[in-house]
PDB file of C-alpha atoms in Angstrom:
ATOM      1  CA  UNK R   1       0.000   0.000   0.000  1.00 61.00           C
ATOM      2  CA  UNK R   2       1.469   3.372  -0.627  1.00 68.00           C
ATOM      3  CA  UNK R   3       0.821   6.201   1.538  1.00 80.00           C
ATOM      4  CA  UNK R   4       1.370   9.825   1.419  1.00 92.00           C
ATOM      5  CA  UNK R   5       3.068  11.836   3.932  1.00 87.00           C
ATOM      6  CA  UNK R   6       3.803  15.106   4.662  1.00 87.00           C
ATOM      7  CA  UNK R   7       7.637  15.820   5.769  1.00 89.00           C
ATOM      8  CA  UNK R   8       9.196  16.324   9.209  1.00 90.00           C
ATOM      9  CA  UNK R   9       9.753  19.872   9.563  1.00 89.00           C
ATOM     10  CA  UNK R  10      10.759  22.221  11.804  1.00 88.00           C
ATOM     11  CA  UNK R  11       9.223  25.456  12.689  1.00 83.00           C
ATOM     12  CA  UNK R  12      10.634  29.218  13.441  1.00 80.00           C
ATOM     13  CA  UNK R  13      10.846  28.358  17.516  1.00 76.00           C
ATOM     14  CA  UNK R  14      12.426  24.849  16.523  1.00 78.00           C
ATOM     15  CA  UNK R  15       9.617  22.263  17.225  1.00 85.00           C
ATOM     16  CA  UNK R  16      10.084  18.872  15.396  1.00 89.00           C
ATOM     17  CA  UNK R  17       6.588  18.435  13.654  1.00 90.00           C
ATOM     18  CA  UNK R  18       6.990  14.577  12.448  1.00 91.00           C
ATOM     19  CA  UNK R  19       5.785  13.320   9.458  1.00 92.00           C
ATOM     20  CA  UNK R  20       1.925  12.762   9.243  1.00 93.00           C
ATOM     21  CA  UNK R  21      -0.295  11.446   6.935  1.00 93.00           C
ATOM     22  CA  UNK R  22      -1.709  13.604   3.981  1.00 91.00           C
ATOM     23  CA  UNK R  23      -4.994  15.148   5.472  1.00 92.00           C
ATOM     24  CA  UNK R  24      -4.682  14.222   8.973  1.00 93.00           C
ATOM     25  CA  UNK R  25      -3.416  17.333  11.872  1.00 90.00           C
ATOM     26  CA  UNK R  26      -0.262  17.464  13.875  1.00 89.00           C
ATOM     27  CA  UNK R  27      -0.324  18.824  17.192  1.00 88.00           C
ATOM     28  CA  UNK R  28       2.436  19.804  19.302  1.00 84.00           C
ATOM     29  CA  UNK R  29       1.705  21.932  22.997  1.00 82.00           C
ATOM     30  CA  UNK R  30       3.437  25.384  22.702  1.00 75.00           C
ATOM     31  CA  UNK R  31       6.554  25.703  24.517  1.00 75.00           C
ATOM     32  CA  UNK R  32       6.027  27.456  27.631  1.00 76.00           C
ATOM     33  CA  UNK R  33       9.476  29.627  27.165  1.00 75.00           C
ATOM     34  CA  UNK R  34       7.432  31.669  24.663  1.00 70.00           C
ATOM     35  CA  UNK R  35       6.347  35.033  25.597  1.00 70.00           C
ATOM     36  CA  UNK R  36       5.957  37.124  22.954  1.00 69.00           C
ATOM     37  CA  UNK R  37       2.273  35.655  22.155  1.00 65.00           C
ATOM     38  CA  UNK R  38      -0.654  34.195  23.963  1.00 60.00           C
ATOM     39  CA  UNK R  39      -0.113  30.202  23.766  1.00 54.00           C
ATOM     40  CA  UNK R  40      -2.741  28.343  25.709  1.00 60.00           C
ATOM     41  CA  UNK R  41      -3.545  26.321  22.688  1.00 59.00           C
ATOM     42  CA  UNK R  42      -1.544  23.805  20.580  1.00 56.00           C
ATOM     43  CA  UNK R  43      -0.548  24.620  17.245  1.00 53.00           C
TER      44      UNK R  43
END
């Protein structure tokens, strides 16, 4: 069966998103050493 992926990537704050099926969501909590921006909800 061949499946299609979207990459491993990292972000601008350097979060690891790992790869994850085409159409499905990724979520990853926000880093709580962040404080430029309101983060009480994952990305």
């Amino acid at each position: 069966m061949n499946m299609s992926y979207c990459q491993a990537t990292f972000n601008s704050i350097h979060q690891c998103w790992p790869p994850t099926l085409a159409g499905q969501f990724a979520k990853l909590p926000c880093p709580s050493n962040v404080t430029d921006f309101h983060y009480n909800e994952n990305g």
